[in-house]
Every structure is written in C-alpha cells, then in structure tokens.
mmCIF file of C-alpha atoms and ligand atoms in Angstrom:
data_model
loop_
_atom_site.group_PDB
_atom_site.id
_atom_site.type_symbol
_atom_site.label_atom_id
_atom_site.label_comp_id
_atom_site.label_asym_id
_atom_site.label_seq_id
_atom_site.Cartn_x
_atom_site.Cartn_y
_atom_site.Cartn_z
ATOM 1 C CA MET N 1 -120.166 177.481 57.972
ATOM 2 C CA ILE N 2 -123.323 179.233 59.285
ATOM 3 C CA PRO N 3 -123.498 180.058 62.971
ATOM 4 C CA ALA N 4 -127.083 179.331 63.519
ATOM 5 C CA PRO N 5 -128.815 179.543 66.496
ATOM 6 C CA LEU N 6 -128.660 176.417 69.208
ATOM 7 C CA VAL N 7 -132.605 176.824 69.942
ATOM 8 C CA VAL N 8 -135.333 178.383 68.281
ATOM 9 C CA ASP N 9 -138.423 177.903 70.689
ATOM 10 C CA VAL N 10 -141.733 179.621 69.860
ATOM 11 C CA ARG N 11 -145.008 178.930 72.151
ATOM 12 C CA ARG N 12 -146.847 179.483 75.050
ATOM 13 C CA GLY N 13 -145.119 179.182 78.014
ATOM 14 C CA ALA N 14 -141.594 179.178 76.358
ATOM 15 C CA LEU N 15 -140.481 181.426 79.356
ATOM 16 C CA ALA N 16 -140.794 179.345 82.162
ATOM 17 C CA GLU N 17 -138.753 176.627 80.365
ATOM 18 C CA LEU N 18 -135.956 179.224 79.865
ATOM 19 C CA GLY N 19 -133.450 177.777 82.958
ATOM 20 C CA GLY N 20 -134.178 174.225 81.337
ATOM 21 C CA ILE N 21 -133.489 175.031 77.885
ATOM 22 C CA LEU N 22 -130.291 177.031 79.350
ATOM 23 C CA ALA N 23 -129.212 173.816 80.855
ATOM 24 C CA ASP N 24 -130.532 171.271 78.589
ATOM 25 C CA GLN N 25 -128.116 173.060 75.984
ATOM 26 C CA ARG N 26 -125.141 173.432 77.848
ATOM 27 C CA ILE N 27 -125.439 177.430 77.459
ATOM 28 C CA SER N 28 -125.229 177.565 81.190
ATOM 29 C CA PRO N 29 -125.676 174.374 82.925
ATOM 30 C CA GLY N 30 -126.163 175.968 86.449
ATOM 31 C CA GLY N 31 -128.170 178.959 85.444
ATOM 32 C CA ARG N 32 -125.213 181.325 85.969
ATOM 33 C CA VAL N 33 -126.525 184.061 83.717
ATOM 34 C CA ALA N 34 -126.635 187.803 83.473
ATOM 35 C CA ILE N 35 -130.437 188.433 82.722
ATOM 36 C CA ALA N 36 -131.465 191.862 81.343
ATOM 37 C CA VAL N 37 -134.892 193.329 81.350
ATOM 38 C CA GLY N 38 -136.310 196.507 80.562
ATOM 39 C CA ALA N 39 -137.708 198.962 83.267
ATOM 40 C CA THR N 40 -141.478 198.217 82.499
ATOM 41 C CA TYR N 41 -141.890 194.579 81.412
ATOM 42 C CA GLY N 42 -139.002 193.510 84.063
ATOM 43 C CA PRO N 43 -141.125 193.336 87.136
ATOM 44 C CA THR N 44 -143.537 190.976 85.601
ATOM 45 C CA VAL N 45 -140.647 188.681 84.395
ATOM 46 C CA ARG N 46 -138.880 188.462 87.340
ATOM 47 C CA LYS N 47 -142.302 187.603 89.275
ATOM 48 C CA LEU N 48 -142.582 184.762 86.980
ATOM 49 C CA PHE N 49 -139.103 183.098 88.219
ATOM 50 C CA ALA N 50 -139.983 184.222 91.351
ATOM 51 C CA ASP N 51 -142.941 182.231 91.912
ATOM 52 C CA ALA N 52 -140.814 178.877 90.283
ATOM 53 C CA ILE N 53 -137.408 179.472 90.916
ATOM 54 C CA ASP N 54 -136.857 176.075 91.866
ATOM 55 C CA GLY N 55 -136.796 173.346 89.442
ATOM 56 C CA HIS N 56 -135.848 176.036 86.685
ATOM 57 C CA GLY N 57 -132.311 176.407 87.718
ATOM 58 C CA LEU N 58 -132.276 180.451 87.332
ATOM 59 C CA ALA N 59 -131.418 181.015 91.238
ATOM 60 C CA ALA N 60 -128.089 182.031 90.194
ATOM 61 C CA ALA N 61 -129.274 184.285 88.088
ATOM 62 C CA ASP N 62 -128.828 188.204 88.364
ATOM 63 C CA TRP N 63 -130.960 190.677 86.965
ATOM 64 C CA PHE N 64 -130.020 193.969 85.461
ATOM 65 C CA THR N 65 -132.710 196.957 84.250
ATOM 66 C CA VAL N 66 -131.906 198.353 81.200
ATOM 67 C CA GLU N 67 -133.779 201.907 80.443
ATOM 68 C CA GLY N 68 -133.547 202.801 76.755
ATOM 69 C CA GLY N 69 -131.898 201.623 73.984
ATOM 70 C CA THR N 70 -128.702 203.846 73.817
ATOM 71 C CA ILE N 71 -125.221 203.315 73.227
ATOM 72 C CA ASN N 72 -124.430 204.644 76.616
ATOM 73 C CA THR N 73 -127.189 202.331 78.462
ATOM 74 C CA ALA N 74 -125.454 199.414 76.507
ATOM 75 C CA VAL N 75 -121.848 200.372 77.763
ATOM 76 C CA ARG N 76 -123.379 200.674 81.360
ATOM 77 C CA LEU N 77 -124.591 197.322 81.188
ATOM 78 C CA VAL N 78 -121.277 196.130 80.122
ATOM 79 C CA GLU N 79 -119.578 197.419 83.029
ATOM 80 C CA GLN N 80 -122.424 196.472 85.690
ATOM 81 C CA VAL N 81 -121.958 192.550 83.845
ATOM 82 C CA ARG N 82 -118.228 192.440 83.924
ATOM 83 C CA LEU N 83 -117.978 192.550 87.913
ATOM 84 C CA ARG N 84 -119.153 188.815 87.921
ATOM 85 C CA ARG N 85 -118.479 185.671 85.653
ATOM 86 C CA TYR N 86 -121.217 184.391 83.567
ATOM 87 C CA ASP N 87 -122.133 181.699 80.906
ATOM 88 C CA ALA N 88 -124.349 183.906 79.118
ATOM 89 C CA ILE N 89 -126.000 186.958 78.897
ATOM 90 C CA VAL N 90 -130.159 186.729 78.553
ATOM 91 C CA GLY N 91 -132.109 189.813 77.017
ATOM 92 C CA ILE N 92 -135.903 189.282 77.865
ATOM 93 C CA GLY N 93 -137.890 192.186 76.186
ATOM 94 C CA GLY N 94 -138.879 193.967 73.178
ATOM 95 C CA GLY N 95 -136.592 195.299 70.725
ATOM 96 C CA THR N 96 -134.923 197.996 72.599
ATOM 97 C CA VAL N 97 -133.433 195.633 75.142
ATOM 98 C CA LEU N 98 -132.405 192.881 72.727
ATOM 99 C CA ASP N 99 -130.532 195.582 70.856
ATOM 100 C CA VAL N 100 -128.778 196.696 74.644
ATOM 101 C CA THR N 101 -127.890 193.282 75.468
ATOM 102 C CA LYS N 102 -126.992 192.278 71.574
ATOM 103 C CA PHE N 103 -124.379 194.996 72.171
ATOM 104 C CA ALA N 104 -123.498 194.221 75.630
ATOM 105 C CA ALA N 105 -122.818 190.735 74.842
ATOM 106 C CA ALA N 106 -120.470 191.257 71.795
ATOM 107 C CA ARG N 107 -118.527 193.591 74.129
ATOM 108 C CA LEU N 108 -118.242 191.096 76.943
ATOM 109 C CA GLY N 109 -117.574 188.106 74.424
ATOM 110 C CA LEU N 110 -120.608 186.447 76.191
ATOM 111 C CA PRO N 111 -123.229 184.051 74.061
ATOM 112 C CA MET N 112 -126.547 186.064 73.990
ATOM 113 C CA VAL N 113 -130.196 184.807 74.788
ATOM 114 C CA ALA N 114 -133.256 186.503 73.170
ATOM 115 C CA VAL N 115 -135.841 186.516 74.565
ATOM 116 C CA ALA N 116 -138.495 188.206 72.425
ATOM 117 C CA THR N 117 -141.351 189.937 74.076
ATOM 118 C CA ASN N 118 -142.497 191.514 70.840
ATOM 119 C CA LEU N 119 -142.295 190.828 67.174
ATOM 120 C CA ALA N 120 -142.056 194.463 66.196
ATOM 121 C CA HIS N 121 -138.684 193.992 63.937
ATOM 122 C CA ASP N 122 -136.051 191.444 63.028
ATOM 123 C CA GLY N 123 -133.670 192.015 65.637
ATOM 124 C CA ILE N 124 -134.615 189.072 67.561
ATOM 125 C CA ALA N 125 -132.227 186.723 65.452
ATOM 126 C CA SER N 126 -130.165 189.248 63.438
ATOM 127 C CA PRO N 127 -126.593 190.066 63.794
ATOM 128 C CA ILE N 128 -127.269 193.974 64.188
ATOM 129 C CA SER N 129 -127.888 195.926 67.220
ATOM 130 C CA THR N 130 -129.644 199.671 66.404
ATOM 131 C CA LEU N 131 -128.764 201.986 68.958
ATOM 132 C CA ASP N 132 -129.448 205.626 69.813
ATOM 133 C CA ASN N 133 -126.140 207.562 69.768
ATOM 134 C CA ASP N 134 -125.020 211.008 69.378
ATOM 135 C CA ALA N 135 -125.307 211.174 65.686
ATOM 136 C CA GLY N 136 -128.692 209.565 65.670
ATOM 137 C CA ARG N 137 -129.107 206.276 65.263
ATOM 138 C CA GLY N 138 -126.720 203.443 64.346
ATOM 139 C CA SER N 139 -126.489 200.042 63.285
ATOM 140 C CA TYR N 140 -123.587 198.083 64.648
ATOM 141 C CA GLY N 141 -122.763 194.308 63.594
ATOM 142 C CA VAL N 142 -122.472 191.950 66.485
ATOM 143 C CA PRO N 143 -122.716 187.868 67.208
ATOM 144 C CA ALA N 144 -126.253 186.493 66.026
ATOM 145 C CA PRO N 145 -128.320 185.146 69.627
ATOM 146 C CA ILE N 146 -127.125 181.890 70.262
ATOM 147 C CA ALA N 147 -131.034 180.824 71.241
ATOM 148 C CA VAL N 148 -133.883 182.523 70.645
ATOM 149 C CA LEU N 149 -137.227 181.731 72.453
ATOM 150 C CA VAL N 150 -140.670 183.535 71.685
ATOM 151 C CA ASP N 151 -143.324 183.191 74.419
ATOM 152 C CA LEU N 152 -146.672 183.640 72.639
ATOM 153 C CA ASP N 153 -148.472 184.401 76.374
ATOM 154 C CA LEU N 154 -146.041 187.306 76.449
ATOM 155 C CA ILE N 155 -146.564 188.659 72.883
ATOM 156 C CA ALA N 156 -150.118 188.269 73.518
ATOM 157 C CA GLN N 157 -149.728 191.072 76.184
ATOM 158 C CA ALA N 158 -147.574 193.233 73.641
ATOM 159 C CA PRO N 159 -149.434 196.370 71.944
ATOM 160 C CA PRO N 160 -151.109 195.324 68.707
ATOM 161 C CA ARG N 161 -149.681 197.971 66.923
ATOM 162 C CA SER N 162 -146.174 197.005 67.311
ATOM 163 C CA ILE N 163 -146.459 193.435 66.584
ATOM 164 C CA ARG N 164 -148.154 194.213 63.706
ATOM 165 C CA SER N 165 -145.203 196.533 62.582
ATOM 166 C CA GLY N 166 -142.870 193.292 62.280
ATOM 167 C CA ILE N 167 -145.260 192.082 59.265
ATOM 168 C CA GLY N 168 -144.402 195.579 57.467
ATOM 169 C CA GLU N 169 -140.613 194.360 58.371
ATOM 170 C CA VAL N 170 -140.842 190.889 56.933
ATOM 171 C CA VAL N 171 -142.949 192.394 53.794
ATOM 172 C CA SER N 172 -140.099 194.753 53.093
ATOM 173 C CA ASN N 173 -137.667 191.839 52.809
ATOM 174 C CA LEU N 174 -138.833 191.315 48.868
ATOM 175 C CA SER N 175 -138.396 194.863 48.138
ATOM 176 C CA ALA N 176 -134.822 194.661 49.549
ATOM 177 C CA ILE N 177 -133.933 191.710 47.723
ATOM 178 C CA ALA N 178 -135.068 193.691 44.755
ATOM 179 C CA ASP N 179 -132.923 196.203 45.288
ATOM 180 C CA TRP N 180 -129.805 193.620 45.867
ATOM 181 C CA GLU N 181 -130.814 191.534 42.703
ATOM 182 C CA ALA N 182 -130.648 194.442 40.823
ATOM 183 C CA ALA N 183 -127.060 195.862 42.363
ATOM 184 C CA HIS N 184 -125.909 192.345 41.452
ATOM 185 C CA ARG N 185 -126.851 192.678 37.853
ATOM 186 C CA GLN N 186 -125.981 196.518 37.238
ATOM 187 C CA HIS N 187 -122.782 196.573 39.472
ATOM 188 C CA GLY N 188 -121.652 193.189 39.830
ATOM 189 C CA GLU N 189 -122.123 193.082 43.959
ATOM 190 C CA GLU N 190 -121.888 189.708 45.175
ATOM 191 C CA ILE N 191 -125.353 188.053 46.113
ATOM 192 C CA ASP N 192 -125.937 185.254 48.291
ATOM 193 C CA GLY N 193 -128.337 182.494 47.310
ATOM 194 C CA LEU N 194 -129.130 180.970 50.484
ATOM 195 C CA ALA N 195 -129.627 184.339 52.152
ATOM 196 C CA VAL N 196 -132.182 185.396 49.314
ATOM 197 C CA SER N 197 -134.158 182.432 49.931
ATOM 198 C CA LEU N 198 -134.327 182.564 53.844
ATOM 199 C CA ALA N 199 -135.523 186.429 53.133
ATOM 200 C CA ARG N 200 -137.767 185.833 50.503
ATOM 201 C CA THR N 201 -139.408 182.582 51.748
ATOM 202 C CA SER N 202 -140.078 184.526 55.202
ATOM 203 C CA ALA N 203 -141.674 187.165 53.664
ATOM 204 C CA GLN N 204 -143.854 185.199 51.189
ATOM 205 C CA ALA N 205 -145.171 183.282 54.175
ATOM 206 C CA VAL N 206 -146.485 185.882 56.108
ATOM 207 C CA MET N 207 -147.826 187.498 52.595
ATOM 208 C CA ASN N 208 -149.642 184.416 51.897
ATOM 209 C CA HIS N 209 -150.883 183.758 55.069
ATOM 210 C CA ARG N 210 -154.587 184.793 55.643
ATOM 211 C CA GLY N 211 -154.439 185.188 59.807
ATOM 212 C CA SER N 212 -154.207 188.137 61.776
ATOM 213 C CA ILE N 213 -152.267 188.712 64.854
ATOM 214 C CA ALA N 214 -155.074 187.263 67.038
ATOM 215 C CA ASP N 215 -154.309 183.716 65.598
ATOM 216 C CA ASP N 216 -151.538 182.075 67.312
ATOM 217 C CA ASP N 217 -150.624 180.371 64.218
ATOM 218 C CA PHE N 218 -149.837 183.566 62.078
ATOM 219 C CA LEU N 219 -147.768 184.819 65.180
ATOM 220 C CA VAL N 220 -145.992 181.291 64.629
ATOM 221 C CA THR N 221 -145.461 182.109 61.081
ATOM 222 C CA LEU N 222 -144.536 185.927 61.531
ATOM 223 C CA THR N 223 -142.043 184.795 64.370
ATOM 224 C CA GLU N 224 -140.232 182.438 62.210
ATOM 225 C CA ALA N 225 -140.018 184.862 59.435
ATOM 226 C CA LEU N 226 -138.595 186.977 61.365
ATOM 227 C CA VAL N 227 -136.070 184.488 62.586
ATOM 228 C CA LEU N 228 -135.297 183.621 59.327
ATOM 229 C CA SER N 229 -134.638 186.936 58.223
ATOM 230 C CA GLY N 230 -132.203 187.586 61.102
ATOM 231 C CA LEU N 231 -130.400 184.116 59.707
ATOM 232 C CA ALA N 232 -130.590 185.838 56.199
ATOM 233 C CA MET N 233 -128.577 188.669 57.658
ATOM 234 C CA VAL N 234 -126.075 186.419 59.535
ATOM 235 C CA VAL N 235 -125.473 183.976 56.075
ATOM 236 C CA ALA N 236 -125.110 187.159 54.198
ATOM 237 C CA GLY N 237 -122.767 188.972 56.902
ATOM 238 C CA THR N 238 -124.817 192.162 56.532
ATOM 239 C CA SER N 239 -128.254 193.652 56.390
ATOM 240 C CA ARG N 240 -128.851 193.376 52.849
ATOM 241 C CA PRO N 241 -131.353 190.530 52.410
ATOM 242 C CA SER N 242 -133.583 192.725 54.516
ATOM 243 C CA SER N 243 -132.981 196.213 54.279
ATOM 244 C CA GLY N 244 -132.908 198.421 50.956
ATOM 245 C CA ALA N 245 -134.602 201.631 49.847
ATOM 246 C CA CYS N 246 -137.389 200.508 52.100
ATOM 247 C CA HIS N 247 -135.011 200.668 55.370
ATOM 248 C CA GLU N 248 -132.858 203.826 53.865
ATOM 249 C CA ILE N 249 -136.331 205.837 54.020
ATOM 250 C CA SER N 250 -136.917 204.587 57.509
ATOM 251 C CA HIS N 251 -133.397 205.464 58.619
ATOM 252 C CA ALA N 252 -134.205 208.967 56.902
ATOM 253 C CA ILE N 253 -137.464 209.349 59.103
ATOM 254 C CA ASP N 254 -135.276 208.083 62.161
ATOM 255 C CA LEU N 255 -132.622 210.917 61.845
ATOM 256 C CA MET N 256 -134.819 213.939 60.478
ATOM 257 C CA MET N 257 -137.889 213.650 62.378
ATOM 258 C CA PRO N 258 -136.643 211.975 65.610
ATOM 259 C CA SER N 259 -139.374 212.969 67.712
ATOM 260 C CA ARG N 260 -142.226 211.900 65.299
ATOM 261 C CA ARG N 261 -140.626 208.061 64.574
ATOM 262 C CA ALA N 262 -143.519 205.746 64.291
ATOM 263 C CA HIS N 263 -142.613 201.984 64.422
ATOM 264 C CA HIS N 264 -139.806 200.737 62.723
ATOM 265 C CA GLY N 265 -141.690 198.075 60.812
ATOM 266 C CA GLU N 266 -144.508 200.740 59.884
ATOM 267 C CA GLN N 267 -141.758 202.795 58.115
ATOM 268 C CA VAL N 268 -140.086 200.194 56.555
ATOM 269 C CA GLY N 269 -143.557 198.978 55.091
ATOM 270 C CA LEU N 270 -144.392 202.099 53.836
ATOM 271 C CA GLY N 271 -140.895 202.487 52.259
ATOM 272 C CA ALA N 272 -141.230 199.254 50.424
ATOM 273 C CA ALA N 273 -144.416 200.306 48.737
ATOM 274 C CA PHE N 274 -143.138 203.608 47.616
ATOM 275 C CA ALA N 275 -139.971 201.626 46.496
ATOM 276 C CA TRP N 276 -142.031 199.092 44.360
ATOM 277 C CA TRP N 277 -144.155 201.949 42.991
ATOM 278 C CA LEU N 278 -140.243 203.779 41.901
ATOM 279 C CA ARG N 279 -139.428 199.993 39.992
ATOM 280 C CA GLY N 280 -142.811 200.055 38.494
ATOM 281 C CA ASP N 281 -143.782 196.865 39.444
ATOM 282 C CA GLU N 282 -147.419 197.277 39.488
ATOM 283 C CA GLN N 283 -147.900 193.631 40.997
ATOM 284 C CA ALA N 284 -145.732 193.684 43.711
ATOM 285 C CA PHE N 285 -146.607 197.204 44.624
ATOM 286 C CA HIS N 286 -150.414 195.781 44.913
ATOM 287 C CA ALA N 287 -149.445 192.992 46.750
ATOM 288 C CA THR N 288 -147.254 194.869 49.171
ATOM 289 C CA VAL N 289 -150.023 197.188 49.689
ATOM 290 C CA ASP N 290 -152.907 194.839 49.999
ATOM 291 C CA CYS N 291 -150.770 193.506 52.487
ATOM 292 C CA LEU N 292 -150.068 196.081 54.699
ATOM 293 C CA HIS N 293 -153.625 197.314 54.481
ATOM 294 C CA ARG N 294 -154.885 193.889 55.654
ATOM 295 C CA HIS N 295 -153.206 194.305 58.409
ATOM 296 C CA GLY N 296 -154.099 197.690 59.418
ATOM 297 C CA LEU N 297 -150.704 198.872 58.358
ATOM 298 C CA PRO N 298 -149.748 202.661 56.911
ATOM 299 C CA VAL N 299 -149.611 202.646 53.354
ATOM 300 C CA ARG N 300 -149.598 206.232 52.682
ATOM 301 C CA PRO N 301 -147.351 209.036 54.365
ATOM 302 C CA ALA N 302 -150.345 210.612 55.910
ATOM 303 C CA ASP N 303 -150.892 207.141 57.850
ATOM 304 C CA LEU N 304 -147.750 207.976 59.482
ATOM 305 C CA GLY N 305 -148.641 211.463 60.182
ATOM 306 C CA PHE N 306 -146.246 212.889 57.374
ATOM 307 C CA ASN N 307 -147.406 215.187 54.699
ATOM 308 C CA LEU N 308 -146.283 214.494 50.892
ATOM 309 C CA VAL N 309 -143.394 217.373 51.108
ATOM 310 C CA GLU N 310 -142.123 215.681 54.276
ATOM 311 C CA PHE N 311 -141.927 212.322 52.778
ATOM 312 C CA THR N 312 -140.419 213.851 49.808
ATOM 313 C CA GLU N 313 -137.339 214.960 51.745
ATOM 314 C CA PHE N 314 -137.160 211.507 53.471
ATOM 315 C CA VAL N 315 -136.902 210.026 50.321
ATOM 316 C CA THR N 316 -134.552 212.555 48.989
ATOM 317 C CA PHE N 317 -132.291 212.260 51.785
ATOM 318 C CA ALA N 318 -132.596 208.774 52.371
ATOM 319 C CA PRO N 319 -129.350 207.498 49.901
ATOM 320 C CA GLN N 320 -126.807 209.573 52.349
ATOM 321 C CA THR N 321 -128.114 207.262 55.512
ATOM 322 C CA ARG N 322 -126.339 204.269 53.934
ATOM 323 C CA PRO N 323 -123.639 205.451 51.754
ATOM 324 C CA GLY N 324 -122.362 202.910 49.078
ATOM 325 C CA ARG N 325 -125.739 201.028 49.271
ATOM 326 C CA GLN N 326 -127.212 200.589 45.721
ATOM 327 C CA THR N 327 -131.071 200.605 45.633
ATOM 328 C CA VAL N 328 -133.480 201.661 43.549
ATOM 329 C CA LEU N 329 -133.287 205.158 45.051
ATOM 330 C CA GLU N 330 -129.442 205.617 43.844
ATOM 331 C CA ASP N 331 -130.191 203.942 40.489
ATOM 332 C CA LEU N 332 -132.990 206.313 39.501
ATOM 333 C CA ALA N 333 -131.369 209.393 41.141
ATOM 334 C CA LEU N 334 -134.309 211.413 40.781
ATOM 335 C CA THR N 335 -134.315 214.907 40.961
ATOM 336 C CA ILE N 336 -136.628 216.788 43.656
ATOM 337 C CA PRO N 337 -139.202 217.805 41.443
ATOM 338 C CA GLN N 338 -139.448 214.434 39.856
ATOM 339 C CA LEU N 339 -139.664 212.644 43.423
ATOM 340 C CA THR N 340 -142.095 215.344 44.281
ATOM 341 C CA GLU N 341 -143.812 213.709 41.315
ATOM 342 C CA GLN N 342 -143.481 210.296 42.174
ATOM 343 C CA VAL N 343 -144.543 210.764 45.755
ATOM 344 C CA HIS N 344 -147.960 212.156 44.685
ATOM 345 C CA ALA N 345 -148.640 209.537 42.232
ATOM 346 C CA PHE N 346 -147.749 207.097 44.770
ATOM 347 C CA ASN N 347 -149.855 208.303 47.488
ATOM 348 C CA ASP N 348 -153.033 208.614 44.487
ATOM 349 C CA HIS N 349 -152.438 205.043 43.379
ATOM 350 C CA ALA N 350 -151.926 203.511 47.068
ATOM 351 C CA TYR N 351 -155.023 205.467 47.955
ATOM 352 C CA ALA N 352 -157.242 204.131 44.792
ATOM 353 C CA ARG N 353 -156.040 200.807 45.837
ATOM 354 C CA ILE N 354 -156.874 200.548 49.463
ATOM 355 C CA THR N 355 -160.377 202.265 48.531
ATOM 356 C CA ASN N 356 -160.793 199.649 45.997
ATOM 357 C CA ASP N 357 -162.594 201.864 43.573
ATOM 358 C CA GLY N 358 -159.779 202.379 41.573
ATOM 359 C CA VAL N 359 -160.329 205.954 40.996
ATOM 360 C CA ILE N 360 -157.694 208.417 41.379
ATOM 361 C CA GLN N 361 -158.331 211.028 43.849
HETATM 362 ZN ZN1 ZN K 1 -135.435 196.412 59.424
#
C-alpha cells in the first residue's frame, strides 16, 4: 500500500479553490485549518482569500507567518499551532515554507496540504523536510503531503531562476537511479522498481520536452515530474530514487560554503553532470549537459561561482555528507590528485559541449 496524496491539482487559479478542495476531500469540512505562509508572499496570498473569503470555506482558518527555514522556525510553528484544534495544516509558499510546515505537521500529527508557489525542488510532494540546524542543514523524514496544489498563476510570479532550478532537480533523478542500480548490482542493496519507474519517467518527460518555463505546458510537465519524484521517495521509503552523488555534492556545497549556496536544483544538476562524467557514460553526460544548458542552468563550476579547486574540495568531501550511501563517488574512491584531474577534464568537456565546437579549451 502506498500513502498517495488525495489531491494533485496543477492549474491556473488553483489557490482560490483551496477551501472547496479541503471540504470536498473531507480534509477539512469546515475550513478549520492552520495556514502557514512566508513573510514576503504571505500578504498577497491572504489578500486573495480576504477578497473572496465567503463561499470558499476558509473563514475559520488561522494564519501563521514563518520566517526562515530553520528547525527553530518549525518548532516555533508547532508551539503556535498546538494552542488550538485544527483539521489540517496548510503550507503556502516556496520550498522553505513547505519544509517548515511539513516538519510541524509531522510533530503535530496533522495532515499537511502543500500549496507550492515555486517549482524549485521536489520537496512539494516528498516525505522529506530539509531544514537548517546547528550542524548546518539536515533532512528529516516526515509524512508526505496529503494534497498538493500548484497554482500556475503564482508560479508565473516566481523568480525564473528558481523555477529553472527545478529542472536540474528532476534531471538529477537519472544520475541518482544509476547510483542506486549500481549499488543494487554491486552491493546487493534493495531496489524498488516502482520508485525507479516514477523517478526515471519524470526525468525523461522533462528532458524530452522541448518547451521552456515560459510555457504552461512545460510547467505542468515539470510540476508533475516533481510530484512523481516525491511519490517515488514515498514508495522507496528513502530519498534514494532522487538523491545520489548529485545530491552529496550539493550537500557538500551547503555545508562547506553556506554563504555561497546557489539554488538546490542548480547544484544537483551540476552534480549529476559530474557524476555522469565519472561514470564514463558519454551519452548521458551529453544529454544532461544539453538539457541544463538549454534551460540556462549551470553546467560548469564557474557558472555557480566556484573555481575548480573549490569544486574538487566539494566532490572530495561529498561522500561524508551521506555516510553509508553508495554512489559513483564511493565506488571509485578517487584520490585528491585523481579527482582534480577528473574535475578539470569534466570542466573542459562540458565547456566544449556547450560551445558546440567540440574543441577542448
Ligand atoms: Zn533534491
């Protein structure tokens, strides 16, 4: 049995229907919900409901503002929400608000409804909450959202760079699956065929789509891919289908250079390209670089503002961010001089690929 979301609704104007959806699905017949919003987006979202509150069944809702994506923010939200009885907790916002709300919902034992205002990563439907803590940043296992709403009108207002980063997130699935399949073959790690199908199909749908984030059709495909990636993690019971060497490299950046972090999806996309390079899979390397480049995503360390020495430090440290997880980085166990050489070769070939002249500079 898979605890799948009751509702997945992706369209323009979805947010205005929130009250109706909560009532129809028996998530909250009377709209007695706690709604968490971010400090910047919150007022706009509240106004939408203030203008049309009658008939939407949200008159009984209480609003909470969350600031920052830390474990302390999540604990504070728990303390505020537990003072009254609610049917569910709704998070409306980008990744940070959803991560905080998911964690709070798990602590409170309430179903969580995710209303995504951004498509930057696969947390919109995943059973994982990523929060900053004293040790840097942690991933916490939580129940996945019971309903996922994506309002394309809100997505259209999100910064394009953050939406594009969601493409890197989905594309990295293929690299994560390659790591999982290798761990299965070489180390007998248990693998889940349904989780693999969901994660792989979503990545291929995005890679094969010729549109851009300016098209609704592409945005729907990207959203569905992010939702299915989250479901793949629910099925697998771990982040394995969407997180391998690509994510270890990103975690290393988060921990080693917190002040220079880029978007998660930008980091894992670059990490996936490097992992394909290490595997010596030229076709997958080219397909990944081509897709990232087509959407204006980083394909070389310099595109993220890192030099090759720094990037070599990230890939050297990466395996320590997820002890016990077997990926191409752990399998090859390259020395620092070998990694330095691979980082340079990767950088040259990625550059040659995007400049299309095939000449390595
Ligand atoms: Zn991710």
